[in-house]
mmCIF file of C-alpha atoms in Angstrom:
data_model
loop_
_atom_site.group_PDB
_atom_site.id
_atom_site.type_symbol
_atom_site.label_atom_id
_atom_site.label_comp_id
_atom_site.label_asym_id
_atom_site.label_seq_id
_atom_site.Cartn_x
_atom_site.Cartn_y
_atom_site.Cartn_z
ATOM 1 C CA UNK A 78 0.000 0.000 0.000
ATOM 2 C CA UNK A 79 1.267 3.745 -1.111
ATOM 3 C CA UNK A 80 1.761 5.812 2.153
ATOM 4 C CA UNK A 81 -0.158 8.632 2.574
ATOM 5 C CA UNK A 82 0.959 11.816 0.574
ATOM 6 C CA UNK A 83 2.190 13.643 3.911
ATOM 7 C CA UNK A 84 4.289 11.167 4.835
ATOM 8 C CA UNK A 85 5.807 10.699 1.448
ATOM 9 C CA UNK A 86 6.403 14.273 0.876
ATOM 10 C CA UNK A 87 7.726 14.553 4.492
ATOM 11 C CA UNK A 88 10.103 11.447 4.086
ATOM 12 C CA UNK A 89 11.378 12.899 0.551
ATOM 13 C CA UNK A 90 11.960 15.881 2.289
ATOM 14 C CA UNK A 91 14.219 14.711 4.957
ATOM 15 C CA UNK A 92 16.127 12.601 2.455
ATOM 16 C CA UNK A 93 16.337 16.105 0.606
ATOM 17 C CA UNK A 94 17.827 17.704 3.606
ATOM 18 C CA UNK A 95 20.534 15.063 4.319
ATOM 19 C CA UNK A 96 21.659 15.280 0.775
ATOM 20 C CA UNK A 97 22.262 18.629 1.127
ATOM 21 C CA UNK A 98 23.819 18.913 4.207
ATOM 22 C CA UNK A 99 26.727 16.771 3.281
ATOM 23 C CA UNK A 100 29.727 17.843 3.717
ATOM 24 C CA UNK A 101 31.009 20.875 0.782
ATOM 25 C CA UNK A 102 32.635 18.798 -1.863
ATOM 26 C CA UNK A 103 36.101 20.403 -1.691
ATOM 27 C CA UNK A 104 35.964 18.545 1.720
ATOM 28 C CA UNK A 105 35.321 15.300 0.448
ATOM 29 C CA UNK A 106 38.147 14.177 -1.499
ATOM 30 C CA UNK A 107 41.564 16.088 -3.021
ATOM 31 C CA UNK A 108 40.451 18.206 -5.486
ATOM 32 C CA UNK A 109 41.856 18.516 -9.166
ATOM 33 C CA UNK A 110 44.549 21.552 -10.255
ATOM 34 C CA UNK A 111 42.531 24.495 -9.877
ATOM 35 C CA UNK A 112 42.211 26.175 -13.490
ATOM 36 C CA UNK A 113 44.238 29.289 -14.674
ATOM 37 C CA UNK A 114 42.868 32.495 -14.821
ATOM 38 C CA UNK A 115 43.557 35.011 -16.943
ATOM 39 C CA UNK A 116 42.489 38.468 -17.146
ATOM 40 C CA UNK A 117 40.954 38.613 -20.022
ATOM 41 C CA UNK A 118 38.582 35.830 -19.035
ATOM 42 C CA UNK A 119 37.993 37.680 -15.770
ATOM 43 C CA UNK A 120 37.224 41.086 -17.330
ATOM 44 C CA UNK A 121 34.622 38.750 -19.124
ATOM 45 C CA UNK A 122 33.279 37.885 -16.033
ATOM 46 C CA UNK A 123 33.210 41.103 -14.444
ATOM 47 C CA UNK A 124 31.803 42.787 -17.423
ATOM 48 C CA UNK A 125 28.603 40.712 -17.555
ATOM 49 C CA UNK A 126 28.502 41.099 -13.760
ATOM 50 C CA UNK A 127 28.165 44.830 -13.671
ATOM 51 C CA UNK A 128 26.021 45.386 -17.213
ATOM 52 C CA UNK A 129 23.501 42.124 -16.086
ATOM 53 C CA UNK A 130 23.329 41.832 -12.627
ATOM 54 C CA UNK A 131 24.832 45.528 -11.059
ATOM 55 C CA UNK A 132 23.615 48.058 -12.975
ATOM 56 C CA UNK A 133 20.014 46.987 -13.536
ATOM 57 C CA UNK A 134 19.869 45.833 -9.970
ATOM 58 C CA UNK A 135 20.285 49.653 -8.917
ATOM 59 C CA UNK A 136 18.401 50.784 -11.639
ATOM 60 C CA UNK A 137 15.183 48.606 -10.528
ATOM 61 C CA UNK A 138 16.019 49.831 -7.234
ATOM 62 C CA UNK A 139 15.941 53.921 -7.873
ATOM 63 C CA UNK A 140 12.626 53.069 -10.287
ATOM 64 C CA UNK A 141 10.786 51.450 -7.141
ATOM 65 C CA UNK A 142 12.342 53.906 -4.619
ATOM 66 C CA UNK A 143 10.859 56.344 -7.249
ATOM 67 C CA UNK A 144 7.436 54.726 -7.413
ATOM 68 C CA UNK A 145 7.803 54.544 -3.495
ATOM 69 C CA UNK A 146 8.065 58.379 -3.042
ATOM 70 C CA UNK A 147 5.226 59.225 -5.350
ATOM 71 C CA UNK A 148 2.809 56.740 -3.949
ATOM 72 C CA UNK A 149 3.700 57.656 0.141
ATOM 73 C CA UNK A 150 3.318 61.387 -0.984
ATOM 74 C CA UNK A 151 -0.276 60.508 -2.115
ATOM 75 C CA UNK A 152 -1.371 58.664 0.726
ATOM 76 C CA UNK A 153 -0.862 61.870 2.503
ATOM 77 C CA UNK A 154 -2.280 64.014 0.481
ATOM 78 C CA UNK A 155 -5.744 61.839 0.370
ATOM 79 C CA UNK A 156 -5.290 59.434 3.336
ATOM 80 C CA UNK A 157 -7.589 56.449 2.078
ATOM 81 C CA UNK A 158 -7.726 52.432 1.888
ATOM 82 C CA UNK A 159 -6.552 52.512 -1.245
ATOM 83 C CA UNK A 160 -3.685 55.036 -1.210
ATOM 84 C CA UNK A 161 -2.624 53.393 1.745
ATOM 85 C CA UNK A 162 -2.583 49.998 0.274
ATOM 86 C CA UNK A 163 -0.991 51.254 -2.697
ATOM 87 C CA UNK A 164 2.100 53.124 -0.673
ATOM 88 C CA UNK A 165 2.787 49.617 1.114
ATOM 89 C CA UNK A 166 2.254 47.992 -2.137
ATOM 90 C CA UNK A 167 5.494 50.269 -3.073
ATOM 91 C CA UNK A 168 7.061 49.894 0.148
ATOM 92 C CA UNK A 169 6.885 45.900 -0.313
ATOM 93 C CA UNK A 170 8.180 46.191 -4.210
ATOM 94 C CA UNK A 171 11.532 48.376 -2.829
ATOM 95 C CA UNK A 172 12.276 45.721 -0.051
ATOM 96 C CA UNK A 173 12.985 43.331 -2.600
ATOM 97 C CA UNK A 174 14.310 45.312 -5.386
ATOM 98 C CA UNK A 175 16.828 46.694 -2.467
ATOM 99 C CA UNK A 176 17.053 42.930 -1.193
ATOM 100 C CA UNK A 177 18.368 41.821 -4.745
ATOM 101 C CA UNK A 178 21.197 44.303 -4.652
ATOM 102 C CA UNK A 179 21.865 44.971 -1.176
ATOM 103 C CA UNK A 180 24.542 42.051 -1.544
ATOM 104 C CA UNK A 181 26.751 44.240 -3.547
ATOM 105 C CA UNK A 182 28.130 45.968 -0.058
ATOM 106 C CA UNK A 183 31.298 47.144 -2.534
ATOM 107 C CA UNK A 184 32.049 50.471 -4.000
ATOM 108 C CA UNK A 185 29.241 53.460 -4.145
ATOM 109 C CA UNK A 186 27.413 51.238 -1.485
ATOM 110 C CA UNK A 187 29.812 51.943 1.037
ATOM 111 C CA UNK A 188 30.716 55.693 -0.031
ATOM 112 C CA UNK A 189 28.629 58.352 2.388
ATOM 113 C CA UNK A 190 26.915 55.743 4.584
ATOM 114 C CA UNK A 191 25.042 55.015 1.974
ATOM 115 C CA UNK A 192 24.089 51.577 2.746
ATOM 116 C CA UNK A 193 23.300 52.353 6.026
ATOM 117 C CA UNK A 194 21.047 55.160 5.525
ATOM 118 C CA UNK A 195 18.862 52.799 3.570
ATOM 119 C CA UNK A 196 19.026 50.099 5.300
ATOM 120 C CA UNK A 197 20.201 49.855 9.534
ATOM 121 C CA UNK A 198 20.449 46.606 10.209
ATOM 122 C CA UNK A 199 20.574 44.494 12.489
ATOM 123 C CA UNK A 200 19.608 46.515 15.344
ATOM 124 C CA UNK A 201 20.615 44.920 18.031
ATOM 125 C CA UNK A 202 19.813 47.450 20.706
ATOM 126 C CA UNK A 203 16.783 48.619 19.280
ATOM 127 C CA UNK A 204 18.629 52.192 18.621
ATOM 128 C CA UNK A 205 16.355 52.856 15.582
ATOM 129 C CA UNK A 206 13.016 52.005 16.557
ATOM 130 C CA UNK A 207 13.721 54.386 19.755
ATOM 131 C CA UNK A 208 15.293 57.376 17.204
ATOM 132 C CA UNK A 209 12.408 56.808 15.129
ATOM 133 C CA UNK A 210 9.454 56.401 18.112
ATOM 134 C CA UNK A 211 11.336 59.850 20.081
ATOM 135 C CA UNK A 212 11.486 61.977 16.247
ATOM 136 C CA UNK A 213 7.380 61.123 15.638
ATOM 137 C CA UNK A 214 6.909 62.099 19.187
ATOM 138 C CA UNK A 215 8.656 65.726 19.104
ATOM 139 C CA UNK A 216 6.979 66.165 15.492
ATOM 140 C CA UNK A 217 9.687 68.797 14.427
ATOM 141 C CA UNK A 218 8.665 70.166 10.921
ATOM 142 C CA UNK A 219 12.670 69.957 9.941
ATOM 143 C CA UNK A 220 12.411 66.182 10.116
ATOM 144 C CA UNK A 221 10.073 66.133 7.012
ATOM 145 C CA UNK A 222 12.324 67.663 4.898
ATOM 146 C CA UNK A 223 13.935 64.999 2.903
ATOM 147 C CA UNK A 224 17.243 66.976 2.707
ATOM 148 C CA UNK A 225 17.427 67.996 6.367
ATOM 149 C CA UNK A 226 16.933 64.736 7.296
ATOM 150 C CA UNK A 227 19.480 62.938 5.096
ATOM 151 C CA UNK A 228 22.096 64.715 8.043
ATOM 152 C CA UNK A 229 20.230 62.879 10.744
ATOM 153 C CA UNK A 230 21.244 59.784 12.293
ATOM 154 C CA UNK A 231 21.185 56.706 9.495
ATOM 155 C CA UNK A 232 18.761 55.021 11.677
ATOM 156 C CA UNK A 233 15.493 57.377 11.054
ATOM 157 C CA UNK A 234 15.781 57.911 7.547
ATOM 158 C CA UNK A 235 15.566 54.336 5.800
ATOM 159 C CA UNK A 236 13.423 51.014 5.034
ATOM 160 C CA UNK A 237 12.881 50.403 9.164
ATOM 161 C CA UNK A 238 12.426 53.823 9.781
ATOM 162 C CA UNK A 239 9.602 53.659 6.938
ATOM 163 C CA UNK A 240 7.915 50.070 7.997
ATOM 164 C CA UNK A 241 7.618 51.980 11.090
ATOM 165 C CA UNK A 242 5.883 54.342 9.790
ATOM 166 C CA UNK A 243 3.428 52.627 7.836
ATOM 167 C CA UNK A 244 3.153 49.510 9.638
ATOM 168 C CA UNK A 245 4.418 50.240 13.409
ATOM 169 C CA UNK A 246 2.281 51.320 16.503
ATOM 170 C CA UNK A 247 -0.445 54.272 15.386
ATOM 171 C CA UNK A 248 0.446 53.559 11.268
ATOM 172 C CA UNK A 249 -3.564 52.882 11.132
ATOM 173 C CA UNK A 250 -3.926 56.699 11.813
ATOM 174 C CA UNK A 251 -2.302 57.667 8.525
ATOM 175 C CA UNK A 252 -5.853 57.481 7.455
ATOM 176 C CA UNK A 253 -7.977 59.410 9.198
ATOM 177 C CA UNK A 254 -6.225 62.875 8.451
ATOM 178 C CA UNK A 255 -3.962 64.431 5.478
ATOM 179 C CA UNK A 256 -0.571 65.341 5.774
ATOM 180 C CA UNK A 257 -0.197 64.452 9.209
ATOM 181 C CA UNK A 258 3.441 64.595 10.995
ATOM 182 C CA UNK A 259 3.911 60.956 10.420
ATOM 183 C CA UNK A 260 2.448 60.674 6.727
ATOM 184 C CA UNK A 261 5.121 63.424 6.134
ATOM 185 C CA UNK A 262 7.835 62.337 8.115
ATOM 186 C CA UNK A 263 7.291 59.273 5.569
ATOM 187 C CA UNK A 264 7.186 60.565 2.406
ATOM 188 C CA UNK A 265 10.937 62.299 3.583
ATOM 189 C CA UNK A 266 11.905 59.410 4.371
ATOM 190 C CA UNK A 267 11.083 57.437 1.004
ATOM 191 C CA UNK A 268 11.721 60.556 -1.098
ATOM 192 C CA UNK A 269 15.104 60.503 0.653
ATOM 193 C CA UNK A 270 15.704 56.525 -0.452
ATOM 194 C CA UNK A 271 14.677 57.634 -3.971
ATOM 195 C CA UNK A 272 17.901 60.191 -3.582
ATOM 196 C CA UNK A 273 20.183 57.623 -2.404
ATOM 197 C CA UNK A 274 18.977 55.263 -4.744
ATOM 198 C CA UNK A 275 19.575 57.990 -7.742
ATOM 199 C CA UNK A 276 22.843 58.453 -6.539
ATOM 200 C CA UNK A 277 23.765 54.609 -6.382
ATOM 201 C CA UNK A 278 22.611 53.629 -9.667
ATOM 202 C CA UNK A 279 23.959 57.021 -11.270
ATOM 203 C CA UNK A 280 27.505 56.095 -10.143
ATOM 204 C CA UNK A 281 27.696 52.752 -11.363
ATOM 205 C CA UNK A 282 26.615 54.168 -14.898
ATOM 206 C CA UNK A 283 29.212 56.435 -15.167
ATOM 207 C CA UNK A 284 31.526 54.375 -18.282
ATOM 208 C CA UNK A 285 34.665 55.776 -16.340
ATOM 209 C CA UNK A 286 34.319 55.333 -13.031
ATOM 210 C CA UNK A 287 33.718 52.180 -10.811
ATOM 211 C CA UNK A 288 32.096 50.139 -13.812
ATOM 212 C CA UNK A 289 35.375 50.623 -15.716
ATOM 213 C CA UNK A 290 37.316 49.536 -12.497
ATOM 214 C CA UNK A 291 35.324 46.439 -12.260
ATOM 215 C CA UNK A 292 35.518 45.452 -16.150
ATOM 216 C CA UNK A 293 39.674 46.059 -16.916
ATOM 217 C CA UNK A 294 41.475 44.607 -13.754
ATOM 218 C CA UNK A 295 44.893 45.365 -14.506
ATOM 219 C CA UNK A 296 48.018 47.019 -13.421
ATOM 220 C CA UNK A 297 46.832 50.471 -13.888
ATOM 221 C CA UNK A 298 43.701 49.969 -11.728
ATOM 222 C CA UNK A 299 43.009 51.194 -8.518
ATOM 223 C CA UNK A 300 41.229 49.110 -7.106
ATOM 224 C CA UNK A 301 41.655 45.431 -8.785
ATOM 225 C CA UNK A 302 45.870 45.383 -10.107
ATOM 226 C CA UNK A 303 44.691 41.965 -11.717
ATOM 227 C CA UNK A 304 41.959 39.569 -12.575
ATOM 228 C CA UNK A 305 42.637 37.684 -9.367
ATOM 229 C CA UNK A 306 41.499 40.275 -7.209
ATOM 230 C CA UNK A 307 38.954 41.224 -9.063
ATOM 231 C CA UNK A 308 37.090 37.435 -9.280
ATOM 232 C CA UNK A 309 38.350 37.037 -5.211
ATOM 233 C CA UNK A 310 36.426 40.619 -4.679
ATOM 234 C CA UNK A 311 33.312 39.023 -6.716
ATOM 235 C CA UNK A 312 33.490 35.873 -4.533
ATOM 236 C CA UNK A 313 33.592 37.656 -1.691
ATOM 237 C CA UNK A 314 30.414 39.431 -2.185
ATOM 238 C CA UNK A 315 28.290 36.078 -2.931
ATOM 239 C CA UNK A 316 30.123 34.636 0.388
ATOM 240 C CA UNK A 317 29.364 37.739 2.330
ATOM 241 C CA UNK A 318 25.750 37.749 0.881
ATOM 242 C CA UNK A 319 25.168 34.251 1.848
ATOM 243 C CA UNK A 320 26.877 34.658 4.922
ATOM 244 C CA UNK A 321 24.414 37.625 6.037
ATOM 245 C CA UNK A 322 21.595 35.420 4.926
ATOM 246 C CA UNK A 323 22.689 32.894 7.402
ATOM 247 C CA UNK A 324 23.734 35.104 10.285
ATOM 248 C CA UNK A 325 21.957 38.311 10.023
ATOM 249 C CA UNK A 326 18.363 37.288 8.163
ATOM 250 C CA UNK A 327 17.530 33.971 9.833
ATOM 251 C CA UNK A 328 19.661 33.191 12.909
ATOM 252 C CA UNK A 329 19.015 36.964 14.279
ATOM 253 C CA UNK A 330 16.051 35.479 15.489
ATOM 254 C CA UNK A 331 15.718 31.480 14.924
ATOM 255 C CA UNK A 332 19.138 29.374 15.866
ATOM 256 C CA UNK A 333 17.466 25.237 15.831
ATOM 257 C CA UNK A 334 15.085 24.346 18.514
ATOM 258 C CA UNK A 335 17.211 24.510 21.391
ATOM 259 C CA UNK A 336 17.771 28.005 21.617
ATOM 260 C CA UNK A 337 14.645 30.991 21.901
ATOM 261 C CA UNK A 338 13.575 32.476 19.216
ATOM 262 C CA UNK A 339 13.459 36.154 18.884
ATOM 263 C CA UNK A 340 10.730 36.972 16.201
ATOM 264 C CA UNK A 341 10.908 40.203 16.761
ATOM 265 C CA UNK A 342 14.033 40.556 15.575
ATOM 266 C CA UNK A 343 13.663 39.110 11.714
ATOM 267 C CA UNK A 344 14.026 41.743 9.148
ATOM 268 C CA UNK A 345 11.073 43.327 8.622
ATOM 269 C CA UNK A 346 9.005 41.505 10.586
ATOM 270 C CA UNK A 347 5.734 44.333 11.102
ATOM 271 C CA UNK A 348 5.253 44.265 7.497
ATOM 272 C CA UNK A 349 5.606 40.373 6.744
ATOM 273 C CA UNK A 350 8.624 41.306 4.508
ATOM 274 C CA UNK A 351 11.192 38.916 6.388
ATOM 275 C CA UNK A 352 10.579 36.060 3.726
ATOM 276 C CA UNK A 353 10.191 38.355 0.566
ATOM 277 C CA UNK A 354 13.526 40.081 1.748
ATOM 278 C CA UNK A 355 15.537 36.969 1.932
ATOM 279 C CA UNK A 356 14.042 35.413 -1.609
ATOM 280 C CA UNK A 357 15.723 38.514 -3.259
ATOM 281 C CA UNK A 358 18.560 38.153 -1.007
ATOM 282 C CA UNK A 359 19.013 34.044 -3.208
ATOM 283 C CA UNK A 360 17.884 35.727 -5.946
ATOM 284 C CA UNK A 361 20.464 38.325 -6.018
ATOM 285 C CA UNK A 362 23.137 35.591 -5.342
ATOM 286 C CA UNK A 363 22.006 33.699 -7.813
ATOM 287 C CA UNK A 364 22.171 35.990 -10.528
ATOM 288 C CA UNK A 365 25.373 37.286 -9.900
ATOM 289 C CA UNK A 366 26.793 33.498 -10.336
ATOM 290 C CA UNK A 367 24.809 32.607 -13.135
ATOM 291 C CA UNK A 368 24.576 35.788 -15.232
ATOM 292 C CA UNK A 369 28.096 36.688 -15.151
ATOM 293 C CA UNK A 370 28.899 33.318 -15.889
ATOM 294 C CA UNK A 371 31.179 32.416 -12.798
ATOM 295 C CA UNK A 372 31.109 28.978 -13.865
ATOM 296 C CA UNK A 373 33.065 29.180 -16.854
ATOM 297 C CA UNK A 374 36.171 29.973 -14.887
ATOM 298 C CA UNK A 375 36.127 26.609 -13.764
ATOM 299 C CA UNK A 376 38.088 23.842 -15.030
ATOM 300 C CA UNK A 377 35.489 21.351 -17.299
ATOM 301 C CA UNK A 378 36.443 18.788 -14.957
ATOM 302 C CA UNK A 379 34.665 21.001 -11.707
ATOM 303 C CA UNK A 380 31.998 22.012 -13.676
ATOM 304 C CA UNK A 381 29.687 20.191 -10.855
ATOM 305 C CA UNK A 382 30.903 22.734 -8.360
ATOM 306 C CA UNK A 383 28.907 25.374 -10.094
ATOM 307 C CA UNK A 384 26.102 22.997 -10.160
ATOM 308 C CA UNK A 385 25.955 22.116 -6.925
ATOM 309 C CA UNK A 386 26.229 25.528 -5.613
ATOM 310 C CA UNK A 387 23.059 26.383 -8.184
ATOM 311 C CA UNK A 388 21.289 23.165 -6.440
ATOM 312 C CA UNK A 389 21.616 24.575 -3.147
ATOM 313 C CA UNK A 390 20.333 28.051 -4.212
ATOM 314 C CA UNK A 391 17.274 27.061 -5.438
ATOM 315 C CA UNK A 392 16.521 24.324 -2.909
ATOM 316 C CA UNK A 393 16.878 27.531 -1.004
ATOM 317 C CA UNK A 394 14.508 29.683 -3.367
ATOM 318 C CA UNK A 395 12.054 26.688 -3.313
ATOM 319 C CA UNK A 396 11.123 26.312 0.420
ATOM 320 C CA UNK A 397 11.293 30.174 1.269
ATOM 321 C CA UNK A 398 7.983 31.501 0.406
ATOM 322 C CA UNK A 399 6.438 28.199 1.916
ATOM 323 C CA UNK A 400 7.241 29.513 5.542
ATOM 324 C CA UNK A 401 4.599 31.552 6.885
ATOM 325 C CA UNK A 402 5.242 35.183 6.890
ATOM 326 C CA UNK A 403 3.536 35.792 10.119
ATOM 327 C CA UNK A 404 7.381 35.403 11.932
ATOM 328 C CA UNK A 405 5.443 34.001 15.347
ATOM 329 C CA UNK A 406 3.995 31.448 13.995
ATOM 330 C CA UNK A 407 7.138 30.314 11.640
ATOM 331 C CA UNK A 408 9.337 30.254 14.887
ATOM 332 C CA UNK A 409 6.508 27.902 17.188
ATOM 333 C CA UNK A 410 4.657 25.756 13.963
ATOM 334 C CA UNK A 411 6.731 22.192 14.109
ATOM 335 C CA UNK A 412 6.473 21.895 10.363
ATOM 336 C CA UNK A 413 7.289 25.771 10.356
ATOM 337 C CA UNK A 414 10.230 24.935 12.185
ATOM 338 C CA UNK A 415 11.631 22.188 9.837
ATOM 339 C CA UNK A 416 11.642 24.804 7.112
ATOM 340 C CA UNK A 417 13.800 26.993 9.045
ATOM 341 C CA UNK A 418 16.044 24.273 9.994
ATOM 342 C CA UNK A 419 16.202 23.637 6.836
ATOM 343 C CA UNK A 420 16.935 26.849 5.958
ATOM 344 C CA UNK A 421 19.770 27.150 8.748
ATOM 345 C CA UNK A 422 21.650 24.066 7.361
ATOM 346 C CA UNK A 423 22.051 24.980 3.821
ATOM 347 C CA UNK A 424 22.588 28.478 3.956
ATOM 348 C CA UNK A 425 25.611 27.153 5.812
ATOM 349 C CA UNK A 426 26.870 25.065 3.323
ATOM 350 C CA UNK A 427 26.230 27.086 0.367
ATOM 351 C CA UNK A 428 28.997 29.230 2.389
ATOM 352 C CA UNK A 429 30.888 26.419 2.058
ATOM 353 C CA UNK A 430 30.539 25.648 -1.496
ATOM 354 C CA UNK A 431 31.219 29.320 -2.788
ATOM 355 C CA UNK A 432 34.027 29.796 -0.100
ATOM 356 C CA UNK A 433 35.785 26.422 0.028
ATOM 357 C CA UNK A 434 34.838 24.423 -3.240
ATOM 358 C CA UNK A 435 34.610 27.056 -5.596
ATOM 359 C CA UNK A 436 37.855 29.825 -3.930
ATOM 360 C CA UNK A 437 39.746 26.488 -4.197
ATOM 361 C CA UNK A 438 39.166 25.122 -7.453
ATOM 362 C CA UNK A 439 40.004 29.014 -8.961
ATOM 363 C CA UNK A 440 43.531 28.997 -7.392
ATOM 364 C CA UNK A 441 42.730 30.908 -4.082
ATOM 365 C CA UNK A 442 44.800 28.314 -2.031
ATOM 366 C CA UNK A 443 43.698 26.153 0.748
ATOM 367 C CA UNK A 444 44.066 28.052 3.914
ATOM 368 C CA UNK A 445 41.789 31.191 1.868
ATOM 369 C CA UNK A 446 38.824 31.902 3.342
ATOM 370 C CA UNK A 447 36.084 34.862 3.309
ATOM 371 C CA UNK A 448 34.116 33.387 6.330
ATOM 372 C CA UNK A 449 33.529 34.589 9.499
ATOM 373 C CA UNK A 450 36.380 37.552 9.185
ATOM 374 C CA UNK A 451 39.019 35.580 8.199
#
């Protein structure tokens, strides 16, 4: 007799999740000569990386951040149902837009506290949420000047600082009176991502400046003297990226069954965001391996490096938006809990794959490693 479909599905599952959790395959056995780079296939790389991946990433970004501005400034003007559901609507679009490129912490990311000012995160201490609660609470009219308040502290004028506004304690207000304090503290806020945004993807168009530096490695380059560092510099982002994944987006606040969860810690947990965030997180990842065709760096014989790093990405992808959004629930449901496990264990070893498996096999030696500061 066939057993029931639960217990099918459940068993395939778990035999899933122990094929995946074995250990990285650069552990398993001596791996082959890793294959010579040379700059020219590099600057390939890196090329497609920037013009396929980069570049449109920030340009979705400033078009949503864009879309974001207009449609918070309307829900002030004419406070409603709908022009509230439409501004969170726009607010939920730039989460992932930003969540797809937010893994590129490099270059014009890092210049002006950029990446901070749209996103402060984790928050460990709870530093924003108090900024933000203490700023809505003194209602000064400077703080709803977007460029006044792109001086103020990085913590009240980005994505928490907005889910707070329209999703927080007293967000169901918004509706019952135009241009309130808060309505306009928010539309500063999100016309002030829409700058930063602007800024971003306006830098990484420019032919001659950090695009160029990212395309031509060589020894005239400031930043990447050969294609070496500039492939290590474009591994290190995908093992950062999944690293923050692992650490930052789902063991901030679930760490296995034996230690508490702390829901109210997830990313964007008052707007149900936490699983949309870290789907464009993979996403992001996965692009920037595929697309700039990282793979063909490899030697033919480790081609299944690249394919098992892929495998892991979208077993990732798959379960993701299966977990329930409502964060309370996802940390106390047992079957909840399985997918976070889940989760837990192969976002570790797709840190493994990129870091070990992959850094090896392209000549980065065997005592390399991105991980955990080293």
């Amino acid at each position: 007799m066939p057993l029931p479909y639960r217990v099918t599905r459940s068993f395939l599952a778990g035999l899933m999740l122990a094929a995946l959790a074995l250990p990285a395959q650069g552990q398993e056995s001596e791996p082959p000569p890793p294959a010579v780079l040379t700059d020219e296939a590099v600057s390939a790389v890196m090329a497609r990386a920037v013009d396929e991946v980069i570049r449109p990433g920030y340009r979705d970004l400033h078009a949503s951040a864009s879309d974001l501005a207009d449609a918070v400034s309307a829900y002030c003007r004419a406070p409603s149902a709908a022009t509230g559901t439409a501004a969170r609507a726009a607010f939920n679009d730039t989460v992932a837009k930003w969540s797809f490129i937010e893994i590129v912490r490099e270059g014009p990311a890092l210049r002006q506290n950029r990446f901070e000012r749209i996103l402060f995160y984790p928050d460990r201490k709870s530093t924003g949420l108090k900024q933000v609660q203490a700023l809505l609470a003194k209602a000064d009219e400077e703080d709803t000047d977007a460029t006044t308040l792109a001086g103020k502290s990085v913590a009240v004028q980005g994505m928490g600082a907005l889910e707070y506004v329209l999703y927080g304690n007293g967000a169901k207000a918004l509706d019952k009176a135009a241009n309130s304090f808060r309505c306009r503290y928010g539309a500063a806020v999100a016309a002030n991502l829409q700058t930063i945004a602007g800024a971003l993807s306006a830098e990484w168009e420019q032919p001659d400046g950090v695009q160029r530096a990212w395309k031509h490695p060589g020894p005239g380059n400031p930043v990447f003297r050969d294609g070496k560092e500039a492939i290590t510099a474009l591994l290190g982002v995908l093992v950062h990226g999944a690293e923050t994944v692992r650490d930052q987006r789902i063991e901030s606040f679930y760490k296995g069954e034996d230690a508490p969860a702390r829901p109210k810690s997830a990313i964007y947990w008052r707007s149900g965001n936490t699983w949309r965030s870290i789907e464009s997180n993979l996403e992001g990842l996965k692009a920037l391996f595929t697309k700039s065709g990282m793979e063909g760096l490899l030697d033919p014989s480790q081609g299944s490096i690249a394919g098992s790093i892929v495998f892991v990405l979208n077993s990732l992808q798959h379960i993701v938006p299966t977990i329930d959004p409502d964060i309370e629930k996802a940390v106390s449901v047992p079957a909840e809990r399985r997918k976070l496990d889940f989760l837990v264990i192969n976002a570790r070893d797709l840190v493994l794959r990129l870091n070990n498996d992959y850094g090896g096999a392209i000549g980065l030696g065997a005592g390399f490693s991105f991980s955990d500061g080293d």
